[in-house]
C-alpha cells in the first residue's frame, strides 16, 4: 500500500524511526484519526520506505472496516493505492473452451516469470476435462522461451534475485519429495531462470503460502 497523504507518511516514517516497524493496528489508528480499527495482525508491517505489506487474510476485512471508519471519522478520504497479494485461483468447468483457457492460464501464471501479485497460482479443473486441459497446458509450456527479456521472443525472464530463486527451487524439490507430480518443459535454463512449472496437488490445503514465481498448481474437482 502506498501512502499518498504527505502528513500521514511523515507521521508513519517518524514512528518507524523512533519505534521500529509499525503493525497494522497502529497504522490504521494513524489513518483514521486514532480510532480503534478493530483488526490486528503482528505479521503485517510497514517497511522503512513507507510501503505497507499486507497478508491475504487482512484483505477480507480491510475494505469494509476502512469504509466504515472513514464515514464515522473523516471529513475527507485519505487517498491510498492498495494492493493485496494472495493465492489467486481460476475455476474451470466443462463448458469452457479449452484453447482459450490454456492461453489465459499460461499468460496469467507465467508472464513476468509469475512475479506479480495478480499471477495465477491455482487452477481448479472439473474432472471431466482435467486430463485434456492439463495436456494442453503442458504442451504450451514446452514452447515457452525462457531467457533474456531484452529479446522480443523471450516469454519468461529471470527470477528477481538469488534468494527468491533458491526459495522457489527448494519448494519444487519439496513438492517432488511429497510425491506431487511436477511438469516442466524439457529445456535447459540458467541458474537465474526457472522453467514454467505445473504441480498437481490433491487439495487446496496442500498450499500453505504463495510462491512468487512461474509455478502453477493444478487441482481436480468433482462435478458432484
JSON list of C-alpha atoms in Angstrom, two decimals:
[
{"chain": "A", "resi": 1, "resn": "UNK", "atom": "CA", "xyz": [0.00, 0.00, 0.00]},
{"chain": "A", "resi": 2, "resn": "UNK", "atom": "CA", "xyz": [1.41, 3.37, -0.98]},
{"chain": "A", "resi": 3, "resn": "UNK", "atom": "CA", "xyz": [0.55, 6.12, 1.49]},
{"chain": "A", "resi": 4, "resn": "UNK", "atom": "CA", "xyz": [-0.08, 9.22, -0.61]},
{"chain": "A", "resi": 5, "resn": "UNK", "atom": "CA", "xyz": [-1.03, 11.71, 2.11]},
{"chain": "A", "resi": 6, "resn": "UNK", "atom": "CA", "xyz": [2.19, 13.66, 2.87]},
{"chain": "A", "resi": 7, "resn": "UNK", "atom": "CA", "xyz": [1.40, 14.41, 6.50]},
{"chain": "A", "resi": 8, "resn": "UNK", "atom": "CA", "xyz": [0.40, 10.84, 7.20]},
{"chain": "A", "resi": 9, "resn": "UNK", "atom": "CA", "xyz": [3.52, 9.47, 5.52]},
{"chain": "A", "resi": 10, "resn": "UNK", "atom": "CA", "xyz": [5.70, 11.80, 7.60]},
{"chain": "A", "resi": 11, "resn": "UNK", "atom": "CA", "xyz": [3.95, 10.63, 10.75]},
{"chain": "A", "resi": 12, "resn": "UNK", "atom": "CA", "xyz": [4.47, 6.96, 9.82]},
{"chain": "A", "resi": 13, "resn": "UNK", "atom": "CA", "xyz": [8.15, 7.39, 8.91]},
{"chain": "A", "resi": 14, "resn": "UNK", "atom": "CA", "xyz": [8.75, 9.25, 12.17]},
{"chain": "A", "resi": 15, "resn": "UNK", "atom": "CA", "xyz": [7.11, 6.41, 14.10]},
{"chain": "A", "resi": 16, "resn": "UNK", "atom": "CA", "xyz": [9.28, 3.83, 12.33]},
{"chain": "A", "resi": 17, "resn": "UNK", "atom": "CA", "xyz": [12.48, 5.77, 13.09]},
{"chain": "A", "resi": 18, "resn": "UNK", "atom": "CA", "xyz": [11.57, 6.09, 16.78]},
{"chain": "A", "resi": 19, "resn": "UNK", "atom": "CA", "xyz": [9.91, 2.74, 17.41]},
{"chain": "A", "resi": 20, "resn": "UNK", "atom": "CA", "xyz": [10.77, 0.38, 14.56]},
{"chain": "A", "resi": 21, "resn": "UNK", "atom": "CA", "xyz": [8.28, -1.45, 12.30]},
{"chain": "A", "resi": 22, "resn": "UNK", "atom": "CA", "xyz": [4.65, -0.44, 12.71]},
{"chain": "A", "resi": 23, "resn": "UNK", "atom": "CA", "xyz": [1.89, -3.02, 12.97]},
{"chain": "A", "resi": 24, "resn": "UNK", "atom": "CA", "xyz": [-1.43, -2.88, 11.17]},
{"chain": "A", "resi": 25, "resn": "UNK", "atom": "CA", "xyz": [-3.42, -1.74, 14.18]},
{"chain": "A", "resi": 26, "resn": "UNK", "atom": "CA", "xyz": [-1.19, 1.29, 14.78]},
{"chain": "A", "resi": 27, "resn": "UNK", "atom": "CA", "xyz": [-1.17, 2.15, 11.09]},
{"chain": "A", "resi": 28, "resn": "UNK", "atom": "CA", "xyz": [-4.94, 2.20, 10.88]},
{"chain": "A", "resi": 29, "resn": "UNK", "atom": "CA", "xyz": [-5.17, 4.30, 14.03]},
{"chain": "A", "resi": 30, "resn": "UNK", "atom": "CA", "xyz": [-2.96, 6.87, 12.29]},
{"chain": "A", "resi": 31, "resn": "UNK", "atom": "CA", "xyz": [-5.02, 6.72, 9.10]},
{"chain": "A", "resi": 32, "resn": "UNK", "atom": "CA", "xyz": [-8.34, 7.05, 10.87]},
{"chain": "A", "resi": 33, "resn": "UNK", "atom": "CA", "xyz": [-7.57, 9.68, 13.49]},
{"chain": "A", "resi": 34, "resn": "UNK", "atom": "CA", "xyz": [-6.51, 7.26, 16.20]},
{"chain": "A", "resi": 35, "resn": "UNK", "atom": "CA", "xyz": [-9.82, 5.41, 16.26]},
{"chain": "A", "resi": 36, "resn": "UNK", "atom": "CA", "xyz": [-9.55, 1.69, 17.01]},
{"chain": "A", "resi": 37, "resn": "UNK", "atom": "CA", "xyz": [-9.54, -0.15, 13.71]},
{"chain": "A", "resi": 38, "resn": "UNK", "atom": "CA", "xyz": [-10.78, -3.41, 15.17]},
{"chain": "A", "resi": 39, "resn": "UNK", "atom": "CA", "xyz": [-8.32, -5.73, 13.46]},
{"chain": "A", "resi": 40, "resn": "UNK", "atom": "CA", "xyz": [-4.79, -6.62, 14.50]},
{"chain": "A", "resi": 41, "resn": "UNK", "atom": "CA", "xyz": [-2.10, -8.76, 12.97]},
{"chain": "A", "resi": 42, "resn": "UNK", "atom": "CA", "xyz": [1.55, -8.97, 14.03]},
{"chain": "A", "resi": 43, "resn": "UNK", "atom": "CA", "xyz": [2.51, -10.30, 10.61]},
{"chain": "A", "resi": 44, "resn": "UNK", "atom": "CA", "xyz": [1.72, -7.04, 8.86]},
{"chain": "A", "resi": 45, "resn": "UNK", "atom": "CA", "xyz": [4.26, -4.24, 8.99]},
{"chain": "A", "resi": 46, "resn": "UNK", "atom": "CA", "xyz": [5.23, -1.13, 7.10]},
{"chain": "A", "resi": 47, "resn": "UNK", "atom": "CA", "xyz": [8.77, -1.17, 5.75]},
{"chain": "A", "resi": 48, "resn": "UNK", "atom": "CA", "xyz": [11.32, 1.60, 6.09]},
{"chain": "A", "resi": 49, "resn": "UNK", "atom": "CA", "xyz": [10.32, 3.11, 2.73]},
{"chain": "A", "resi": 50, "resn": "UNK", "atom": "CA", "xyz": [6.73, 3.62, 3.87]},
{"chain": "A", "resi": 51, "resn": "UNK", "atom": "CA", "xyz": [5.32, 0.76, 1.80]},
{"chain": "A", "resi": 52, "resn": "UNK", "atom": "CA", "xyz": [2.68, -1.33, 3.54]},
{"chain": "A", "resi": 53, "resn": "UNK", "atom": "CA", "xyz": [2.76, -5.10, 3.13]},
{"chain": "A", "resi": 54, "resn": "UNK", "atom": "CA", "xyz": [-0.47, -6.89, 3.89]},
{"chain": "A", "resi": 55, "resn": "UNK", "atom": "CA", "xyz": [-1.23, -10.58, 4.31]},
{"chain": "A", "resi": 56, "resn": "UNK", "atom": "CA", "xyz": [-4.13, -12.14, 2.37]},
{"chain": "A", "resi": 57, "resn": "UNK", "atom": "CA", "xyz": [-6.34, -12.52, 5.45]},
{"chain": "A", "resi": 58, "resn": "UNK", "atom": "CA", "xyz": [-6.32, -8.76, 6.01]},
{"chain": "A", "resi": 59, "resn": "UNK", "atom": "CA", "xyz": [-7.98, -8.13, 2.66]},
{"chain": "A", "resi": 60, "resn": "UNK", "atom": "CA", "xyz": [-11.09, -9.98, 3.86]},
{"chain": "A", "resi": 61, "resn": "UNK", "atom": "CA", "xyz": [-11.94, -7.22, 6.31]},
{"chain": "A", "resi": 62, "resn": "UNK", "atom": "CA", "xyz": [-9.80, -4.37, 5.02]},
{"chain": "A", "resi": 63, "resn": "UNK", "atom": "CA", "xyz": [-12.26, -2.61, 2.73]},
{"chain": "A", "resi": 64, "resn": "UNK", "atom": "CA", "xyz": [-15.33, -2.74, 4.94]},
{"chain": "A", "resi": 65, "resn": "UNK", "atom": "CA", "xyz": [-13.58, -1.52, 8.07]},
{"chain": "A", "resi": 66, "resn": "UNK", "atom": "CA", "xyz": [-11.77, 1.31, 6.30]},
{"chain": "A", "resi": 67, "resn": "UNK", "atom": "CA", "xyz": [-15.01, 2.48, 4.70]},
{"chain": "A", "resi": 68, "resn": "UNK", "atom": "CA", "xyz": [-16.96, 2.35, 7.97]},
{"chain": "A", "resi": 69, "resn": "UNK", "atom": "CA", "xyz": [-14.33, 4.23, 9.95]},
{"chain": "A", "resi": 70, "resn": "UNK", "atom": "CA", "xyz": [-13.85, 6.88, 7.27]},
{"chain": "A", "resi": 71, "resn": "UNK", "atom": "CA", "xyz": [-17.59, 7.58, 7.22]},
{"chain": "A", "resi": 72, "resn": "UNK", "atom": "CA", "xyz": [-17.60, 7.98, 11.00]},
{"chain": "A", "resi": 73, "resn": "UNK", "atom": "CA", "xyz": [-14.38, 9.94, 11.48]},
{"chain": "A", "resi": 74, "resn": "UNK", "atom": "CA", "xyz": [-13.07, 11.61, 8.34]},
{"chain": "A", "resi": 75, "resn": "UNK", "atom": "CA", "xyz": [-14.11, 14.82, 6.66]},
{"chain": "A", "resi": 76, "resn": "UNK", "atom": "CA", "xyz": [-12.31, 13.69, 3.55]},
{"chain": "A", "resi": 77, "resn": "UNK", "atom": "CA", "xyz": [-10.96, 10.40, 2.28]},
{"chain": "A", "resi": 78, "resn": "UNK", "atom": "CA", "xyz": [-7.22, 9.81, 2.64]},
{"chain": "A", "resi": 79, "resn": "UNK", "atom": "CA", "xyz": [-6.00, 8.76, -0.84]},
{"chain": "A", "resi": 80, "resn": "UNK", "atom": "CA", "xyz": [-4.46, 5.31, -0.87]},
{"chain": "A", "resi": 81, "resn": "UNK", "atom": "CA", "xyz": [-3.36, 2.88, -3.57]},
{"chain": "A", "resi": 82, "resn": "UNK", "atom": "CA", "xyz": [-3.79, -0.64, -2.16]},
{"chain": "A", "resi": 83, "resn": "UNK", "atom": "CA", "xyz": [-2.60, -3.97, -3.46]},
{"chain": "A", "resi": 84, "resn": "UNK", "atom": "CA", "xyz": [-3.10, -7.25, -1.65]},
{"chain": "A", "resi": 85, "resn": "UNK", "atom": "CA", "xyz": [-1.32, -10.42, -2.59]},
{"chain": "A", "resi": 86, "resn": "UNK", "atom": "CA", "xyz": [-2.63, -13.93, -2.23]},
{"chain": "A", "resi": 87, "resn": "UNK", "atom": "CA", "xyz": [-3.13, -17.27, -3.89]},
{"chain": "A", "resi": 88, "resn": "UNK", "atom": "CA", "xyz": [-5.12, -16.33, -6.97]},
{"chain": "A", "resi": 89, "resn": "UNK", "atom": "CA", "xyz": [-7.33, -19.12, -8.28]},
{"chain": "A", "resi": 90, "resn": "UNK", "atom": "CA", "xyz": [-9.13, -19.91, -11.53]},
{"chain": "A", "resi": 91, "resn": "UNK", "atom": "CA", "xyz": [-12.02, -22.38, -11.60]},
{"chain": "A", "resi": 92, "resn": "UNK", "atom": "CA", "xyz": [-12.72, -24.08, -14.93]},
{"chain": "A", "resi": 93, "resn": "UNK", "atom": "CA", "xyz": [-15.81, -26.19, -15.63]},
{"chain": "A", "resi": 94, "resn": "UNK", "atom": "CA", "xyz": [-16.66, -28.44, -18.53]},
{"chain": "A", "resi": 95, "resn": "UNK", "atom": "CA", "xyz": [-18.38, -25.69, -20.51]},
{"chain": "A", "resi": 96, "resn": "UNK", "atom": "CA", "xyz": [-15.09, -23.82, -21.02]},
{"chain": "A", "resi": 97, "resn": "UNK", "atom": "CA", "xyz": [-13.32, -23.50, -24.35]},
{"chain": "A", "resi": 98, "resn": "UNK", "atom": "CA", "xyz": [-10.06, -25.29, -23.54]},
{"chain": "A", "resi": 99, "resn": "UNK", "atom": "CA", "xyz": [-7.95, -23.45, -26.12]},
{"chain": "A", "resi": 100, "resn": "UNK", "atom": "CA", "xyz": [-8.93, -20.10, -24.62]},
{"chain": "A", "resi": 101, "resn": "UNK", "atom": "CA", "xyz": [-8.41, -21.35, -21.08]},
{"chain": "A", "resi": 102, "resn": "UNK", "atom": "CA", "xyz": [-4.95, -22.63, -21.97]},
{"chain": "A", "resi": 103, "resn": "UNK", "atom": "CA", "xyz": [-3.92, -19.26, -23.37]},
{"chain": "A", "resi": 104, "resn": "UNK", "atom": "CA", "xyz": [-5.30, -17.36, -20.36]},
{"chain": "A", "resi": 105, "resn": "UNK", "atom": "CA", "xyz": [-3.71, -19.75, -17.86]},
{"chain": "A", "resi": 106, "resn": "UNK", "atom": "CA", "xyz": [-0.24, -19.61, -19.42]},
{"chain": "A", "resi": 107, "resn": "UNK", "atom": "CA", "xyz": [-0.31, -15.83, -19.68]},
{"chain": "A", "resi": 108, "resn": "UNK", "atom": "CA", "xyz": [-1.53, -15.32, -16.13]},
{"chain": "A", "resi": 109, "resn": "UNK", "atom": "CA", "xyz": [0.69, -17.92, -14.47]},
{"chain": "A", "resi": 110, "resn": "UNK", "atom": "CA", "xyz": [3.96, -17.45, -16.34]},
{"chain": "A", "resi": 111, "resn": "UNK", "atom": "CA", "xyz": [4.15, -13.90, -17.75]},
{"chain": "A", "resi": 112, "resn": "UNK", "atom": "CA", "xyz": [6.71, -11.84, -15.82]},
{"chain": "A", "resi": 113, "resn": "UNK", "atom": "CA", "xyz": [8.01, -15.22, -14.59]},
{"chain": "A", "resi": 114, "resn": "UNK", "atom": "CA", "xyz": [4.99, -15.35, -12.30]},
{"chain": "A", "resi": 115, "resn": "UNK", "atom": "CA", "xyz": [6.41, -12.50, -10.23]},
{"chain": "A", "resi": 116, "resn": "UNK", "atom": "CA", "xyz": [3.21, -10.49, -9.94]},
{"chain": "A", "resi": 117, "resn": "UNK", "atom": "CA", "xyz": [0.59, -10.39, -7.20]},
{"chain": "A", "resi": 118, "resn": "UNK", "atom": "CA", "xyz": [-2.03, -10.91, -9.91]},
{"chain": "A", "resi": 119, "resn": "UNK", "atom": "CA", "xyz": [-0.42, -14.09, -11.27]},
{"chain": "A", "resi": 120, "resn": "UNK", "atom": "CA", "xyz": [-2.46, -17.28, -11.30]},
{"chain": "A", "resi": 121, "resn": "UNK", "atom": "CA", "xyz": [-1.33, -19.73, -8.61]},
{"chain": "A", "resi": 122, "resn": "UNK", "atom": "CA", "xyz": [-4.04, -22.43, -8.53]},
{"chain": "A", "resi": 123, "resn": "UNK", "atom": "CA", "xyz": [-6.08, -23.90, -11.36]},
{"chain": "A", "resi": 124, "resn": "UNK", "atom": "CA", "xyz": [-9.15, -25.88, -10.30]},
{"chain": "A", "resi": 125, "resn": "UNK", "atom": "CA", "xyz": [-10.44, -28.03, -13.15]},
{"chain": "A", "resi": 126, "resn": "UNK", "atom": "CA", "xyz": [-13.59, -30.13, -13.39]},
{"chain": "A", "resi": 127, "resn": "UNK", "atom": "CA", "xyz": [-12.63, -33.80, -13.53]},
{"chain": "A", "resi": 128, "resn": "UNK", "atom": "CA", "xyz": [-14.28, -34.44, -16.92]},
{"chain": "A", "resi": 129, "resn": "UNK", "atom": "CA", "xyz": [-11.87, -32.08, -18.69]},
{"chain": "A", "resi": 130, "resn": "UNK", "atom": "CA", "xyz": [-8.92, -32.30, -16.32]},
{"chain": "A", "resi": 131, "resn": "UNK", "atom": "CA", "xyz": [-6.64, -34.52, -18.39]},
{"chain": "A", "resi": 132, "resn": "UNK", "atom": "CA", "xyz": [-7.34, -32.75, -21.68]},
{"chain": "A", "resi": 133, "resn": "UNK", "atom": "CA", "xyz": [-6.72, -29.29, -20.25]},
{"chain": "A", "resi": 134, "resn": "UNK", "atom": "CA", "xyz": [-3.63, -30.40, -18.33]},
{"chain": "A", "resi": 135, "resn": "UNK", "atom": "CA", "xyz": [-2.11, -31.87, -21.50]},
{"chain": "A", "resi": 136, "resn": "UNK", "atom": "CA", "xyz": [-2.82, -28.67, -23.44]},
{"chain": "A", "resi": 137, "resn": "UNK", "atom": "CA", "xyz": [-1.17, -26.53, -20.78]},
{"chain": "A", "resi": 138, "resn": "UNK", "atom": "CA", "xyz": [1.88, -28.80, -20.62]},
{"chain": "A", "resi": 139, "resn": "UNK", "atom": "CA", "xyz": [2.14, -28.63, -24.41]},
{"chain": "A", "resi": 140, "resn": "UNK", "atom": "CA", "xyz": [2.03, -24.84, -24.31]},
{"chain": "A", "resi": 141, "resn": "UNK", "atom": "CA", "xyz": [4.68, -24.78, -21.58]},
{"chain": "A", "resi": 142, "resn": "UNK", "atom": "CA", "xyz": [7.01, -26.69, -23.91]},
{"chain": "A", "resi": 143, "resn": "UNK", "atom": "CA", "xyz": [7.07, -23.82, -26.40]},
{"chain": "A", "resi": 144, "resn": "UNK", "atom": "CA", "xyz": [7.61, -21.03, -23.88]},
{"chain": "A", "resi": 145, "resn": "UNK", "atom": "CA", "xyz": [11.01, -19.41, -24.37]},
{"chain": "A", "resi": 146, "resn": "UNK", "atom": "CA", "xyz": [12.94, -18.86, -21.14]},
{"chain": "A", "resi": 147, "resn": "UNK", "atom": "CA", "xyz": [15.77, -16.35, -21.30]},
{"chain": "A", "resi": 148, "resn": "UNK", "atom": "CA", "xyz": [16.79, -12.72, -21.58]},
{"chain": "A", "resi": 149, "resn": "UNK", "atom": "CA", "xyz": [13.75, -10.39, -21.54]},
{"chain": "A", "resi": 150, "resn": "UNK", "atom": "CA", "xyz": [15.64, -7.90, -23.72]},
{"chain": "A", "resi": 151, "resn": "UNK", "atom": "CA", "xyz": [14.81, -10.18, -26.65]},
{"chain": "A", "resi": 152, "resn": "UNK", "atom": "CA", "xyz": [11.30, -9.99, -28.07]},
{"chain": "A", "resi": 153, "resn": "UNK", "atom": "CA", "xyz": [10.99, -13.75, -28.46]},
{"chain": "A", "resi": 154, "resn": "UNK", "atom": "CA", "xyz": [11.52, -14.35, -24.72]},
{"chain": "A", "resi": 155, "resn": "UNK", "atom": "CA", "xyz": [8.37, -15.38, -22.86]},
{"chain": "A", "resi": 156, "resn": "UNK", "atom": "CA", "xyz": [9.74, -15.92, -19.35]},
{"chain": "A", "resi": 157, "resn": "UNK", "atom": "CA", "xyz": [12.56, -13.87, -17.85]},
{"chain": "A", "resi": 158, "resn": "UNK", "atom": "CA", "xyz": [14.80, -14.37, -14.80]},
{"chain": "A", "resi": 159, "resn": "UNK", "atom": "CA", "xyz": [13.90, -14.64, -11.13]},
{"chain": "A", "resi": 160, "resn": "UNK", "atom": "CA", "xyz": [14.44, -11.35, -9.32]},
{"chain": "A", "resi": 161, "resn": "UNK", "atom": "CA", "xyz": [17.33, -12.46, -7.07]},
{"chain": "A", "resi": 162, "resn": "UNK", "atom": "CA", "xyz": [19.22, -15.46, -5.77]},
{"chain": "A", "resi": 163, "resn": "UNK", "atom": "CA", "xyz": [17.25, -15.67, -2.53]},
{"chain": "A", "resi": 164, "resn": "UNK", "atom": "CA", "xyz": [13.96, -15.90, -4.44]},
{"chain": "A", "resi": 165, "resn": "UNK", "atom": "CA", "xyz": [15.46, -18.42, -6.85]},
{"chain": "A", "resi": 166, "resn": "UNK", "atom": "CA", "xyz": [16.59, -20.71, -4.04]},
{"chain": "A", "resi": 167, "resn": "UNK", "atom": "CA", "xyz": [13.22, -20.46, -2.29]},
{"chain": "A", "resi": 168, "resn": "UNK", "atom": "CA", "xyz": [11.34, -21.44, -5.45]},
{"chain": "A", "resi": 169, "resn": "UNK", "atom": "CA", "xyz": [13.64, -24.31, -6.42]},
{"chain": "A", "resi": 170, "resn": "UNK", "atom": "CA", "xyz": [13.54, -25.62, -2.85]},
{"chain": "A", "resi": 171, "resn": "UNK", "atom": "CA", "xyz": [9.76, -25.56, -2.96]},
{"chain": "A", "resi": 172, "resn": "UNK", "atom": "CA", "xyz": [9.68, -27.51, -6.22]},
{"chain": "A", "resi": 173, "resn": "UNK", "atom": "CA", "xyz": [12.06, -30.10, -4.74]},
{"chain": "A", "resi": 174, "resn": "UNK", "atom": "CA", "xyz": [9.91, -30.36, -1.61]},
{"chain": "A", "resi": 175, "resn": "UNK", "atom": "CA", "xyz": [6.78, -30.96, -3.69]},
{"chain": "A", "resi": 176, "resn": "UNK", "atom": "CA", "xyz": [8.62, -33.71, -5.55]},
{"chain": "A", "resi": 177, "resn": "UNK", "atom": "CA", "xyz": [9.62, -35.33, -2.27]},
{"chain": "A", "resi": 178, "resn": "UNK", "atom": "CA", "xyz": [5.97, -35.25, -1.17]},
{"chain": "A", "resi": 179, "resn": "UNK", "atom": "CA", "xyz": [5.02, -37.21, -4.24]},
{"chain": "A", "resi": 180, "resn": "UNK", "atom": "CA", "xyz": [3.26, -34.49, -6.23]},
{"chain": "A", "resi": 181, "resn": "UNK", "atom": "CA", "xyz": [3.54, -34.82, -10.00]},
{"chain": "A", "resi": 182, "resn": "UNK", "atom": "CA", "xyz": [5.65, -31.99, -11.40]},
{"chain": "A", "resi": 183, "resn": "UNK", "atom": "CA", "xyz": [5.69, -30.98, -15.05]},
{"chain": "A", "resi": 184, "resn": "UNK", "atom": "CA", "xyz": [8.40, -28.81, -16.59]},
{"chain": "A", "resi": 185, "resn": "UNK", "atom": "CA", "xyz": [9.45, -28.41, -20.23]},
{"chain": "A", "resi": 186, "resn": "UNK", "atom": "CA", "xyz": [12.48, -30.32, -21.46]},
{"chain": "A", "resi": 187, "resn": "UNK", "atom": "CA", "xyz": [14.79, -27.35, -21.85]},
{"chain": "A", "resi": 188, "resn": "UNK", "atom": "CA", "xyz": [17.96, -26.27, -20.13]},
{"chain": "A", "resi": 189, "resn": "UNK", "atom": "CA", "xyz": [17.77, -22.98, -18.26]},
{"chain": "A", "resi": 190, "resn": "UNK", "atom": "CA", "xyz": [20.40, -20.92, -16.45]},
{"chain": "A", "resi": 191, "resn": "UNK", "atom": "CA", "xyz": [20.71, -20.64, -12.68]},
{"chain": "A", "resi": 192, "resn": "UNK", "atom": "CA", "xyz": [18.78, -17.35, -12.68]},
{"chain": "A", "resi": 193, "resn": "UNK", "atom": "CA", "xyz": [15.76, -18.77, -14.50]},
{"chain": "A", "resi": 194, "resn": "UNK", "atom": "CA", "xyz": [13.05, -21.26, -13.59]},
{"chain": "A", "resi": 195, "resn": "UNK", "atom": "CA", "xyz": [11.15, -23.01, -16.34]},
{"chain": "A", "resi": 196, "resn": "UNK", "atom": "CA", "xyz": [7.35, -22.85, -16.20]},
{"chain": "A", "resi": 197, "resn": "UNK", "atom": "CA", "xyz": [6.27, -25.40, -13.64]},
{"chain": "A", "resi": 198, "resn": "UNK", "atom": "CA", "xyz": [2.96, -27.22, -13.19]},
{"chain": "A", "resi": 199, "resn": "UNK", "atom": "CA", "xyz": [2.38, -29.10, -9.93]},
{"chain": "A", "resi": 200, "resn": "UNK", "atom": "CA", "xyz": [-0.53, -31.49, -9.47]},
{"chain": "A", "resi": 201, "resn": "UNK", "atom": "CA", "xyz": [-1.96, -31.25, -5.95]},
{"chain": "A", "resi": 202, "resn": "UNK", "atom": "CA", "xyz": [-4.73, -33.14, -4.16]},
{"chain": "A", "resi": 203, "resn": "UNK", "atom": "CA", "xyz": [-6.24, -30.37, -2.06]},
{"chain": "A", "resi": 204, "resn": "UNK", "atom": "CA", "xyz": [-6.09, -26.61, -1.76]},
{"chain": "A", "resi": 205, "resn": "UNK", "atom": "CA", "xyz": [-4.75, -27.18, 1.76]},
{"chain": "A", "resi": 206, "resn": "UNK", "atom": "CA", "xyz": [-1.57, -28.58, 0.20]},
{"chain": "A", "resi": 207, "resn": "UNK", "atom": "CA", "xyz": [-0.61, -24.95, -0.42]},
{"chain": "A", "resi": 208, "resn": "UNK", "atom": "CA", "xyz": [0.48, -23.10, 2.69]},
{"chain": "A", "resi": 209, "resn": "UNK", "atom": "CA", "xyz": [1.91, -19.92, 1.18]},
{"chain": "A", "resi": 210, "resn": "UNK", "atom": "CA", "xyz": [2.27, -18.06, -2.09]},
{"chain": "A", "resi": 211, "resn": "UNK", "atom": "CA", "xyz": [5.20, -18.99, -4.33]},
{"chain": "A", "resi": 212, "resn": "UNK", "atom": "CA", "xyz": [6.25, -15.83, -6.16]},
{"chain": "A", "resi": 213, "resn": "UNK", "atom": "CA", "xyz": [7.46, -17.33, -9.41]},
{"chain": "A", "resi": 214, "resn": "UNK", "atom": "CA", "xyz": [6.44, -19.32, -12.51]},
{"chain": "A", "resi": 215, "resn": "UNK", "atom": "CA", "xyz": [4.78, -22.11, -10.51]},
{"chain": "A", "resi": 216, "resn": "UNK", "atom": "CA", "xyz": [1.19, -23.14, -11.11]},
{"chain": "A", "resi": 217, "resn": "UNK", "atom": "CA", "xyz": [-0.72, -25.69, -9.06]},
{"chain": "A", "resi": 218, "resn": "UNK", "atom": "CA", "xyz": [-3.50, -27.70, -10.70]},
{"chain": "A", "resi": 219, "resn": "UNK", "atom": "CA", "xyz": [-6.31, -29.37, -8.79]},
{"chain": "A", "resi": 220, "resn": "UNK", "atom": "CA", "xyz": [-9.09, -31.68, -9.94]},
{"chain": "A", "resi": 221, "resn": "UNK", "atom": "CA", "xyz": [-12.62, -31.25, -8.59]},
{"chain": "A", "resi": 222, "resn": "UNK", "atom": "CA", "xyz": [-15.75, -33.36, -8.98]},
{"chain": "A", "resi": 223, "resn": "UNK", "atom": "CA", "xyz": [-18.84, -32.06, -10.76]},
{"chain": "A", "resi": 224, "resn": "UNK", "atom": "CA", "xyz": [-20.89, -33.63, -7.95]}
]
